[in-house]
Amino acid sequence: MKKRNILVTGGLGYIGSHTCVELIKSGYEVSIIDNLVNSERFILDRIEKISGEKINFYEIDIKDLDETRSCFKNKNFDLVIHFAALKSVNESVIFPDRYYRNNIGSLENILKCIESEDVGGLVFSSSCTVYGQPDILPVTESSPLKKAESPYAETKQICEKIIKEFSTINTKPSISLRYFNPVGAHESGLIGELPRGVPDNLVPFITQTAIGKRDKLKVFGDDYNTKDGTPIRDYIHVVDLAEAHVSAVDRLINDETKDNYEFYNVGTGTGYSVLEVIKSFERINKIKLSYEIVGRREGDIESIYSDNKLSSKTLNWRAIRDLDQMMKSAWIWEKKFNESDS
Ligand code: UD1
């Protein structure tokens, strides 16, 4: 039987690259569009090395509708997974326009191509950030979407609304996956999180501190109303998250969706504090990390973690990798990357 062909936008990025590997492992053919604005071309070779398959790669900026449409022509993509987006919360506060134009504009172009080229549907890369600061934990899919805490968060809320409208009007079934905090790396150590410049996110900052690229990790606040005073997040291994995408693709391909638009939390269901993450990293990798407690970071929420019952049941998926595995794989990736880089 002919393999189903999945177009992955942003497929050379952190979550995109891991998802491509898992898609190929599950028997899908993968094509990638990426404009390399926040990713590296060598990741393509690495995905091919891990999976042993050749990938069709298009270096295109999706903001260019004509180029994007020409890439869709005659390819008969069965589905699109749309990752390509800007993702820095901090940057979005400084350049909100860039975030609205890029994240919403790109989605609109993808939807136009899905419609005109008769692609079957879409899996969208959303985020738990759509919930804002929730009143009740854990958050379920029926928790209200509170005020967005940043332009980045707002783009995710708006994109979800656009997709809901689109998939209902055009009967193109779509699934949004609301990720919690993806961390860790592929077991091969060949792909992982690759931030440009100083990392915003906790785990790359930890690994870069451990390798000596950064002096000290700053822990942003220990005066929150949590078990040890530091904020709580639902960290999820990026390979578990990639597997959730394959489950969503399977659901769409097998015509199992009950509604034209579905959305799921993708987290482990367990919240860990910043200090617990640091302790896990130190213990599993036998490293003493240099860190200090500083003031709170603007825009940070206190606690969020998922109720993942719906995704586990409906997508027939489970997060199986624990925090230690996340920290171990993140460290292997950092070390291996620096060996190959030097
Ligand atoms: C946020 C968004 C997430 C988005 C991600 C993209 C929420 C709830 N989550 O994640 O949807 O995909 O940004 O960037 O809005 N920390 C430190 N020191 C550091 C870095 C982080 O103490 O140097 C702490 C933060 O205060 C936070 C935790 O580590 O408590 C996790 O932070 P981070 O990795 O940046 O992710 P979020 O801000 O939770």
mmCIF file of C-alpha atoms and ligand atoms in Angstrom:
data_model
loop_
_atom_site.group_PDB
_atom_site.id
_atom_site.type_symbol
_atom_site.label_atom_id
_atom_site.label_comp_id
_atom_site.label_asym_id
_atom_site.label_seq_id
_atom_site.Cartn_x
_atom_site.Cartn_y
_atom_site.Cartn_z
ATOM 1 C CA MET A 1 0.000 0.000 0.000
ATOM 2 C CA LYS A 2 1.213 3.494 -0.827
ATOM 3 C CA LYS A 3 2.568 5.316 2.177
ATOM 4 C CA ARG A 4 0.525 8.269 3.422
ATOM 5 C CA ASN A 5 2.388 11.516 2.835
ATOM 6 C CA ILE A 6 2.479 14.002 5.704
ATOM 7 C CA LEU A 7 3.693 17.560 5.195
ATOM 8 C CA VAL A 8 5.419 18.887 8.308
ATOM 9 C CA THR A 9 5.913 22.655 8.432
ATOM 10 C CA GLY A 10 8.735 23.626 10.770
ATOM 11 C CA GLY A 11 9.939 20.033 10.559
ATOM 12 C CA LEU A 12 13.555 20.942 11.329
ATOM 13 C CA GLY A 13 12.620 22.570 14.643
ATOM 14 C CA TYR A 14 12.733 20.989 18.077
ATOM 15 C CA ILE A 15 9.348 19.266 18.229
ATOM 16 C CA GLY A 16 9.040 19.019 14.439
ATOM 17 C CA SER A 17 12.254 17.023 14.017
ATOM 18 C CA HIS A 18 11.313 14.493 16.705
ATOM 19 C CA THR A 19 7.859 14.163 15.186
ATOM 20 C CA CYS A 20 9.308 13.471 11.711
ATOM 21 C CA VAL A 21 11.379 10.632 13.175
ATOM 22 C CA GLU A 22 8.338 9.087 14.873
ATOM 23 C CA LEU A 23 6.151 9.496 11.767
ATOM 24 C CA ILE A 24 8.684 7.660 9.615
ATOM 25 C CA LYS A 25 9.002 4.967 12.284
ATOM 26 C CA SER A 26 5.228 4.512 12.068
ATOM 27 C CA GLY A 27 5.296 4.059 8.281
ATOM 28 C CA TYR A 28 4.473 7.551 7.020
ATOM 29 C CA GLU A 29 6.263 9.387 4.231
ATOM 30 C CA VAL A 30 7.428 12.808 5.400
ATOM 31 C CA SER A 31 7.915 16.082 3.549
ATOM 32 C CA ILE A 32 9.241 19.141 5.336
ATOM 33 C CA ILE A 33 8.829 22.869 4.788
ATOM 34 C CA ASP A 34 11.122 25.037 6.901
ATOM 35 C CA ASN A 35 12.540 28.531 6.378
ATOM 36 C CA LEU A 36 15.488 27.857 8.748
ATOM 37 C CA VAL A 37 14.721 31.019 10.734
ATOM 38 C CA ASN A 38 15.073 29.124 13.986
ATOM 39 C CA SER A 39 16.490 25.781 12.878
ATOM 40 C CA GLU A 40 19.553 24.314 11.195
ATOM 41 C CA ARG A 41 19.809 22.457 7.894
ATOM 42 C CA PHE A 42 22.027 19.709 9.379
ATOM 43 C CA ILE A 43 19.015 18.529 11.378
ATOM 44 C CA LEU A 44 17.632 17.213 8.070
ATOM 45 C CA ASP A 45 20.655 14.896 7.681
ATOM 46 C CA ARG A 46 20.249 13.787 11.255
ATOM 47 C CA ILE A 47 16.551 12.924 10.843
ATOM 48 C CA GLU A 48 17.504 10.965 7.732
ATOM 49 C CA LYS A 49 20.324 9.245 9.622
ATOM 50 C CA ILE A 50 18.083 8.185 12.514
ATOM 51 C CA SER A 51 15.224 7.063 10.300
ATOM 52 C CA GLY A 52 17.185 5.681 7.346
ATOM 53 C CA GLU A 53 14.783 7.441 4.944
ATOM 54 C CA LYS A 54 15.156 10.267 2.462
ATOM 55 C CA ILE A 55 12.970 13.291 3.162
ATOM 56 C CA ASN A 56 11.548 15.774 0.661
ATOM 57 C CA PHE A 57 12.714 19.162 1.931
ATOM 58 C CA TYR A 58 11.490 22.581 0.786
ATOM 59 C CA GLU A 59 13.203 25.701 2.097
ATOM 60 C CA ILE A 60 10.210 28.008 1.948
ATOM 61 C CA ASP A 61 8.793 30.814 4.064
ATOM 62 C CA ILE A 62 5.105 30.040 4.461
ATOM 63 C CA LYS A 63 4.337 33.741 4.588
ATOM 64 C CA ASP A 64 4.860 33.570 0.814
ATOM 65 C CA LEU A 65 1.570 32.100 -0.382
ATOM 66 C CA ASP A 66 2.594 31.524 -4.013
ATOM 67 C CA GLU A 67 5.718 29.604 -3.097
ATOM 68 C CA THR A 68 3.851 27.607 -0.500
ATOM 69 C CA ARG A 69 1.075 26.761 -2.928
ATOM 70 C CA SER A 70 3.573 25.659 -5.555
ATOM 71 C CA CYS A 71 5.067 23.300 -2.996
ATOM 72 C CA PHE A 72 1.646 21.705 -2.421
ATOM 73 C CA LYS A 73 0.939 21.274 -6.168
ATOM 74 C CA ASN A 74 0.755 17.662 -7.343
ATOM 75 C CA LYS A 75 2.129 16.274 -4.076
ATOM 76 C CA ASN A 76 -1.138 14.851 -2.809
ATOM 77 C CA PHE A 77 -0.316 15.463 0.822
ATOM 78 C CA ASP A 78 -2.716 13.500 2.991
ATOM 79 C CA LEU A 79 -2.338 15.802 6.012
ATOM 80 C CA VAL A 80 -0.364 18.763 7.272
ATOM 81 C CA ILE A 81 1.217 19.094 10.715
ATOM 82 C CA HIS A 82 1.773 22.796 11.234
ATOM 83 C CA PHE A 83 4.628 23.596 13.629
ATOM 84 C CA ALA A 84 6.236 26.537 11.852
ATOM 85 C CA ALA A 85 5.821 29.529 14.163
ATOM 86 C CA LEU A 86 7.741 31.945 16.340
ATOM 87 C CA LYS A 87 7.785 30.703 19.920
ATOM 88 C CA SER A 88 9.536 33.062 22.304
ATOM 89 C CA VAL A 89 7.172 34.499 24.897
ATOM 90 C CA ASN A 90 9.644 37.295 25.755
ATOM 91 C CA GLU A 91 10.273 38.253 22.160
ATOM 92 C CA SER A 92 6.533 38.350 21.490
ATOM 93 C CA VAL A 93 6.104 40.998 24.161
ATOM 94 C CA ILE A 94 8.759 43.178 22.483
ATOM 95 C CA PHE A 95 7.652 42.542 18.868
ATOM 96 C CA PRO A 96 3.956 41.669 19.047
ATOM 97 C CA ASP A 97 3.344 42.616 15.406
ATOM 98 C CA ARG A 98 5.931 40.156 14.190
ATOM 99 C CA TYR A 99 4.165 37.408 16.139
ATOM 100 C CA TYR A 100 0.676 38.252 14.873
ATOM 101 C CA ARG A 101 1.830 38.544 11.269
ATOM 102 C CA ASN A 102 4.011 35.475 11.289
ATOM 103 C CA ASN A 103 2.008 32.992 13.345
ATOM 104 C CA ILE A 104 -1.458 33.931 12.122
ATOM 105 C CA GLY A 105 -0.432 34.814 8.544
ATOM 106 C CA SER A 106 1.378 31.505 8.090
ATOM 107 C CA LEU A 107 -1.560 29.513 9.368
ATOM 108 C CA GLU A 108 -3.909 31.305 6.982
ATOM 109 C CA ASN A 109 -1.674 30.445 4.032
ATOM 110 C CA ILE A 110 -1.521 26.806 5.085
ATOM 111 C CA LEU A 111 -5.309 26.674 5.333
ATOM 112 C CA LYS A 112 -5.673 28.234 1.869
ATOM 113 C CA CYS A 113 -3.401 25.513 0.455
ATOM 114 C CA ILE A 114 -5.215 22.743 2.347
ATOM 115 C CA GLU A 115 -8.450 23.977 0.795
ATOM 116 C CA SER A 116 -7.282 24.559 -2.772
ATOM 117 C CA GLU A 117 -5.129 21.418 -2.972
ATOM 118 C CA ASP A 118 -7.694 19.253 -1.211
ATOM 119 C CA VAL A 119 -5.508 18.043 1.658
ATOM 120 C CA GLY A 120 -7.338 15.876 4.207
ATOM 121 C CA GLY A 121 -6.822 17.930 7.354
ATOM 122 C CA LEU A 122 -4.475 19.472 9.871
ATOM 123 C CA VAL A 123 -2.698 18.812 13.152
ATOM 124 C CA PHE A 124 -1.865 22.093 14.856
ATOM 125 C CA SER A 125 0.894 22.853 17.308
ATOM 126 C CA SER A 126 -0.867 24.658 20.145
ATOM 127 C CA SER A 127 0.154 25.262 23.719
ATOM 128 C CA CYS A 128 -1.090 25.109 27.287
ATOM 129 C CA THR A 129 -0.410 28.816 27.274
ATOM 130 C CA VAL A 130 -3.944 29.222 25.775
ATOM 131 C CA TYR A 131 -5.296 28.586 29.315
ATOM 132 C CA GLY A 132 -3.535 31.625 30.842
ATOM 133 C CA GLN A 133 -3.298 31.311 34.634
ATOM 134 C CA PRO A 134 -5.923 28.662 35.380
ATOM 135 C CA ASP A 135 -8.089 28.851 38.534
ATOM 136 C CA ILE A 136 -8.357 25.102 38.930
ATOM 137 C CA LEU A 137 -5.625 22.506 38.476
ATOM 138 C CA PRO A 138 -5.101 20.249 36.667
ATOM 139 C CA VAL A 139 -6.421 21.899 33.515
ATOM 140 C CA THR A 140 -8.804 19.868 31.419
ATOM 141 C CA GLU A 141 -9.857 20.605 27.861
ATOM 142 C CA SER A 142 -13.012 22.183 29.250
ATOM 143 C CA SER A 143 -11.105 24.648 31.429
ATOM 144 C CA PRO A 144 -11.812 28.201 30.268
ATOM 145 C CA LEU A 145 -9.319 29.990 28.039
ATOM 146 C CA LYS A 146 -8.391 32.953 30.223
ATOM 147 C CA LYS A 147 -6.829 36.200 29.088
ATOM 148 C CA ALA A 148 -3.639 35.512 27.121
ATOM 149 C CA GLU A 149 -0.519 36.425 29.107
ATOM 150 C CA SER A 150 1.531 37.351 26.028
ATOM 151 C CA PRO A 151 1.117 38.045 22.296
ATOM 152 C CA TYR A 152 2.577 34.582 21.692
ATOM 153 C CA ALA A 153 -0.206 33.055 23.776
ATOM 154 C CA GLU A 154 -2.764 35.195 21.991
ATOM 155 C CA THR A 155 -1.590 33.948 18.584
ATOM 156 C CA LYS A 156 -2.184 30.373 19.756
ATOM 157 C CA GLN A 157 -5.701 31.252 20.949
ATOM 158 C CA ILE A 158 -6.509 33.039 17.677
ATOM 159 C CA CYS A 159 -5.054 30.241 15.531
ATOM 160 C CA GLU A 160 -7.190 27.667 17.345
ATOM 161 C CA LYS A 161 -10.307 29.763 16.681
ATOM 162 C CA ILE A 162 -9.439 30.127 12.993
ATOM 163 C CA ILE A 163 -8.864 26.382 12.644
ATOM 164 C CA LYS A 164 -12.138 25.583 14.394
ATOM 165 C CA GLU A 165 -14.055 27.809 11.941
ATOM 166 C CA PHE A 166 -12.130 26.508 8.960
ATOM 167 C CA SER A 167 -12.508 22.832 9.748
ATOM 168 C CA THR A 168 -16.226 23.201 10.394
ATOM 169 C CA ILE A 169 -16.960 25.170 7.223
ATOM 170 C CA ASN A 170 -14.729 23.074 4.967
ATOM 171 C CA THR A 171 -15.282 19.721 6.694
ATOM 172 C CA LYS A 172 -11.557 19.242 6.954
ATOM 173 C CA PRO A 173 -11.057 17.522 10.309
ATOM 174 C CA SER A 174 -8.349 19.098 12.436
ATOM 175 C CA ILE A 175 -6.734 18.475 15.790
ATOM 176 C CA SER A 176 -4.938 21.002 17.997
ATOM 177 C CA LEU A 177 -2.473 19.611 20.502
ATOM 178 C CA ARG A 178 -1.964 21.815 23.541
ATOM 179 C CA TYR A 179 1.547 21.033 24.711
ATOM 180 C CA PHE A 180 2.729 21.561 28.218
ATOM 181 C CA ASN A 181 6.536 21.969 28.620
ATOM 182 C CA PRO A 182 8.444 19.808 26.118
ATOM 183 C CA VAL A 183 11.992 18.937 27.214
ATOM 184 C CA GLY A 184 14.608 16.234 26.614
ATOM 185 C CA ALA A 185 15.930 14.818 23.377
ATOM 186 C CA HIS A 186 15.969 11.780 21.107
ATOM 187 C CA GLU A 187 17.800 8.777 22.573
ATOM 188 C CA SER A 188 20.365 8.861 19.737
ATOM 189 C CA GLY A 189 21.568 12.284 20.971
ATOM 190 C CA LEU A 190 21.456 13.420 17.323
ATOM 191 C CA ILE A 191 18.509 15.807 17.612
ATOM 192 C CA GLY A 192 17.344 17.968 20.489
ATOM 193 C CA GLU A 193 16.522 21.511 21.508
ATOM 194 C CA LEU A 194 18.760 24.011 19.746
ATOM 195 C CA PRO A 195 18.100 27.541 20.974
ATOM 196 C CA ARG A 196 19.810 30.427 19.210
ATOM 197 C CA GLY A 197 21.649 32.748 21.609
ATOM 198 C CA VAL A 198 20.817 32.759 25.299
ATOM 199 C CA PRO A 199 18.062 30.219 26.010
ATOM 200 C CA ASP A 200 14.752 31.467 27.420
ATOM 201 C CA ASN A 201 13.650 28.065 28.593
ATOM 202 C CA LEU A 202 14.712 26.231 31.712
ATOM 203 C CA VAL A 203 16.175 22.958 30.472
ATOM 204 C CA PRO A 204 18.468 24.309 27.725
ATOM 205 C CA PHE A 205 19.686 26.865 30.267
ATOM 206 C CA ILE A 206 20.445 24.044 32.700
ATOM 207 C CA THR A 207 22.377 21.987 30.133
ATOM 208 C CA GLN A 208 24.290 25.022 28.853
ATOM 209 C CA THR A 209 25.242 25.912 32.434
ATOM 210 C CA ALA A 210 26.373 22.348 33.098
ATOM 211 C CA ILE A 211 28.559 22.328 29.978
ATOM 212 C CA GLY A 212 30.096 25.696 30.949
ATOM 213 C CA LYS A 213 28.528 27.934 28.290
ATOM 214 C CA ARG A 214 26.640 29.851 31.005
ATOM 215 C CA ASP A 215 28.015 30.838 34.416
ATOM 216 C CA LYS A 216 24.994 30.238 36.517
ATOM 217 C CA LEU A 217 21.349 29.345 36.184
ATOM 218 C CA LYS A 218 18.989 31.958 37.572
ATOM 219 C CA VAL A 219 15.944 30.490 39.294
ATOM 220 C CA PHE A 220 13.203 33.044 38.801
ATOM 221 C CA GLY A 221 11.583 33.316 42.231
ATOM 222 C CA ASP A 222 11.147 31.020 45.231
ATOM 223 C CA ASP A 223 8.273 32.912 46.838
ATOM 224 C CA TYR A 224 5.393 31.321 44.917
ATOM 225 C CA ASN A 225 2.642 29.506 46.728
ATOM 226 C CA THR A 226 3.981 26.051 45.780
ATOM 227 C CA LYS A 227 5.641 23.118 47.589
ATOM 228 C CA ASP A 228 9.141 24.687 47.549
ATOM 229 C CA GLY A 229 8.275 28.219 46.407
ATOM 230 C CA THR A 230 9.317 27.741 42.766
ATOM 231 C CA PRO A 231 6.798 27.515 39.894
ATOM 232 C CA ILE A 232 5.223 24.242 38.838
ATOM 233 C CA ARG A 233 5.119 23.003 35.230
ATOM 234 C CA ASP A 234 4.153 19.797 33.474
ATOM 235 C CA TYR A 235 7.389 18.793 31.716
ATOM 236 C CA ILE A 236 6.905 16.254 28.958
ATOM 237 C CA HIS A 237 9.561 14.267 27.095
ATOM 238 C CA VAL A 238 9.707 15.504 23.505
ATOM 239 C CA VAL A 239 9.557 11.917 22.178
ATOM 240 C CA ASP A 240 6.305 11.313 24.098
ATOM 241 C CA LEU A 241 5.011 14.520 22.556
ATOM 242 C CA ALA A 242 6.138 13.415 19.082
ATOM 243 C CA GLU A 243 4.276 10.136 19.600
ATOM 244 C CA ALA A 244 1.128 12.101 20.452
ATOM 245 C CA HIS A 245 1.368 13.725 17.006
ATOM 246 C CA VAL A 246 1.540 10.314 15.351
ATOM 247 C CA SER A 247 -1.582 9.290 17.301
ATOM 248 C CA ALA A 248 -3.378 12.446 16.144
ATOM 249 C CA VAL A 249 -2.333 11.753 12.536
ATOM 250 C CA ASP A 250 -3.544 8.136 12.838
ATOM 251 C CA ARG A 251 -6.879 9.387 14.163
ATOM 252 C CA LEU A 252 -7.357 11.743 11.215
ATOM 253 C CA ILE A 253 -6.146 9.258 8.598
ATOM 254 C CA ASN A 254 -8.411 6.514 9.984
ATOM 255 C CA ASP A 255 -11.381 8.892 10.023
ATOM 256 C CA GLU A 256 -11.937 8.417 13.729
ATOM 257 C CA THR A 257 -12.649 12.015 14.698
ATOM 258 C CA LYS A 258 -16.042 12.661 16.255
ATOM 259 C CA ASP A 259 -15.985 16.404 15.563
ATOM 260 C CA ASN A 260 -14.412 18.329 12.742
ATOM 261 C CA TYR A 261 -12.335 20.173 15.301
ATOM 262 C CA GLU A 262 -10.792 18.422 18.301
ATOM 263 C CA PHE A 263 -8.224 19.633 20.823
ATOM 264 C CA TYR A 264 -6.235 17.776 23.428
ATOM 265 C CA ASN A 265 -3.893 18.460 26.314
ATOM 266 C CA VAL A 266 -0.550 16.807 25.844
ATOM 267 C CA GLY A 267 1.268 16.599 29.149
ATOM 268 C CA THR A 268 2.204 13.924 31.686
ATOM 269 C CA GLY A 269 -0.351 15.061 34.246
ATOM 270 C CA THR A 270 2.373 15.631 36.848
ATOM 271 C CA GLY A 271 3.703 18.996 37.924
ATOM 272 C CA TYR A 272 7.301 19.523 38.991
ATOM 273 C CA SER A 273 8.866 22.609 40.527
ATOM 274 C CA VAL A 274 11.953 24.290 39.086
ATOM 275 C CA LEU A 275 14.012 23.002 42.029
ATOM 276 C CA GLU A 276 12.767 19.447 41.441
ATOM 277 C CA VAL A 277 13.880 19.677 37.818
ATOM 278 C CA ILE A 278 17.322 20.877 38.919
ATOM 279 C CA LYS A 279 17.593 18.075 41.500
ATOM 280 C CA SER A 280 16.607 15.447 38.939
ATOM 281 C CA PHE A 281 19.217 16.797 36.514
ATOM 282 C CA GLU A 282 21.925 16.760 39.205
ATOM 283 C CA ARG A 283 21.045 13.299 40.492
ATOM 284 C CA ILE A 284 20.647 11.419 37.214
ATOM 285 C CA ASN A 285 23.687 13.001 35.564
ATOM 286 C CA LYS A 286 25.840 13.183 38.704
ATOM 287 C CA ILE A 287 26.556 16.882 38.184
ATOM 288 C CA LYS A 288 26.468 19.786 40.605
ATOM 289 C CA LEU A 289 24.707 22.682 38.948
ATOM 290 C CA SER A 290 25.605 26.274 39.713
ATOM 291 C CA TYR A 291 22.403 28.224 40.359
ATOM 292 C CA GLU A 292 21.037 31.138 42.372
ATOM 293 C CA ILE A 293 17.574 32.305 43.324
ATOM 294 C CA VAL A 294 16.700 35.683 41.827
ATOM 295 C CA GLY A 295 13.480 37.701 41.493
ATOM 296 C CA ARG A 296 10.422 36.516 39.606
ATOM 297 C CA ARG A 297 10.381 36.669 35.792
ATOM 298 C CA GLU A 298 7.698 38.943 34.438
ATOM 299 C CA GLY A 299 4.825 37.076 32.837
ATOM 300 C CA ASP A 300 5.504 33.744 34.582
ATOM 301 C CA ILE A 301 2.503 31.988 35.996
ATOM 302 C CA GLU A 302 2.659 30.110 39.283
ATOM 303 C CA SER A 303 1.492 26.623 38.430
ATOM 304 C CA ILE A 304 0.104 24.663 35.542
ATOM 305 C CA TYR A 305 -0.190 20.975 34.827
ATOM 306 C CA SER A 306 -2.473 18.906 32.680
ATOM 307 C CA ASP A 307 -5.305 16.534 33.038
ATOM 308 C CA ASN A 308 -4.416 14.200 30.172
ATOM 309 C CA LYS A 309 -7.262 11.690 30.534
ATOM 310 C CA LEU A 310 -8.943 12.753 27.319
ATOM 311 C CA SER A 311 -5.799 12.558 25.172
ATOM 312 C CA SER A 312 -4.759 9.220 26.725
ATOM 313 C CA LYS A 313 -8.169 7.704 26.050
ATOM 314 C CA THR A 314 -9.116 9.235 22.734
ATOM 315 C CA LEU A 315 -5.705 9.325 21.108
ATOM 316 C CA ASN A 316 -4.796 6.007 22.673
ATOM 317 C CA TRP A 317 -1.558 7.580 23.824
ATOM 318 C CA ARG A 318 0.430 7.764 27.035
ATOM 319 C CA ALA A 319 3.453 9.731 28.212
ATOM 320 C CA ILE A 320 5.794 6.976 29.371
ATOM 321 C CA ARG A 321 9.119 8.749 29.957
ATOM 322 C CA ASP A 322 9.793 10.220 33.407
ATOM 323 C CA LEU A 323 11.578 13.382 34.539
ATOM 324 C CA ASP A 324 14.912 11.590 35.014
ATOM 325 C CA GLN A 325 14.770 10.318 31.415
ATOM 326 C CA MET A 326 14.015 13.848 30.252
ATOM 327 C CA MET A 327 17.037 15.229 32.123
ATOM 328 C CA LYS A 328 19.328 12.394 31.082
ATOM 329 C CA SER A 329 18.511 12.694 27.377
ATOM 330 C CA ALA A 330 18.789 16.503 27.464
ATOM 331 C CA TRP A 331 22.293 16.195 28.895
ATOM 332 C CA ILE A 332 23.415 13.504 26.405
ATOM 333 C CA TRP A 333 22.209 15.759 23.566
ATOM 334 C CA GLU A 334 24.042 18.812 24.934
ATOM 335 C CA LYS A 335 27.305 16.896 25.344
ATOM 336 C CA LYS A 336 27.090 15.216 21.954
ATOM 337 C CA PHE A 337 26.187 18.467 20.233
ATOM 338 C CA ASN A 338 29.203 20.217 21.730
ATOM 339 C CA GLU A 339 31.520 17.365 20.718
ATOM 340 C CA SER A 340 30.333 17.539 17.115
ATOM 341 C CA ASP A 341 30.388 21.347 17.187
ATOM 342 C CA SER A 342 34.003 21.666 18.311
HETATM 343 C C1 UD1 B 1 6.203 29.075 28.266
HETATM 344 C C2 UD1 B 1 4.795 28.661 27.905
HETATM 345 C C3 UD1 B 1 4.794 27.565 26.887
HETATM 346 C C4 UD1 B 1 5.620 27.970 25.706
HETATM 347 C C5 UD1 B 1 7.027 28.264 26.166
HETATM 348 C C6 UD1 B 1 7.828 28.714 24.957
HETATM 349 C C7 UD1 B 1 3.231 28.932 29.743
HETATM 350 C C8 UD1 B 1 2.571 28.282 30.898
HETATM 351 N N1 UD1 B 1 4.102 28.164 29.083
HETATM 352 O O1 UD1 B 1 6.742 28.048 29.029
HETATM 353 O O2 UD1 B 1 3.482 27.317 26.470
HETATM 354 O O3 UD1 B 1 5.627 26.932 24.757
HETATM 355 O O4 UD1 B 1 6.994 29.300 27.127
HETATM 356 O O5 UD1 B 1 8.978 29.365 25.328
HETATM 357 O O6 UD1 B 1 3.013 30.063 29.423
HETATM 358 N N2 UD1 B 1 13.009 29.293 34.656
HETATM 359 C C9 UD1 B 1 14.018 29.662 35.523
HETATM 360 N N3 UD1 B 1 15.202 30.054 34.980
HETATM 361 C C10 UD1 B 1 15.424 30.102 33.633
HETATM 362 C C11 UD1 B 1 14.379 29.735 32.757
HETATM 363 C C12 UD1 B 1 13.176 29.346 33.311
HETATM 364 O O7 UD1 B 1 13.846 29.629 36.746
HETATM 365 O O8 UD1 B 1 16.524 30.500 33.213
HETATM 366 C C13 UD1 B 1 11.712 28.838 35.223
HETATM 367 C C14 UD1 B 1 10.545 29.708 34.828
HETATM 368 O O9 UD1 B 1 10.356 30.724 35.763
HETATM 369 C C15 UD1 B 1 9.399 28.685 34.833
HETATM 370 C C16 UD1 B 1 10.068 27.363 34.469
HETATM 371 O O10 UD1 B 1 11.458 27.557 34.681
HETATM 372 O O11 UD1 B 1 8.880 28.570 36.110
HETATM 373 C C17 UD1 B 1 9.840 26.954 33.040
HETATM 374 O O12 UD1 B 1 10.161 28.052 32.200
HETATM 375 P P1 UD1 B 1 10.316 27.912 30.628
HETATM 376 O O13 UD1 B 1 11.140 26.721 30.308
HETATM 377 O O14 UD1 B 1 10.764 29.223 30.108
HETATM 378 O O15 UD1 B 1 8.859 27.577 30.126
HETATM 379 P P2 UD1 B 1 7.461 28.325 30.412
HETATM 380 O O16 UD1 B 1 7.678 29.765 30.644
HETATM 381 O O17 UD1 B 1 6.733 27.533 31.433
#
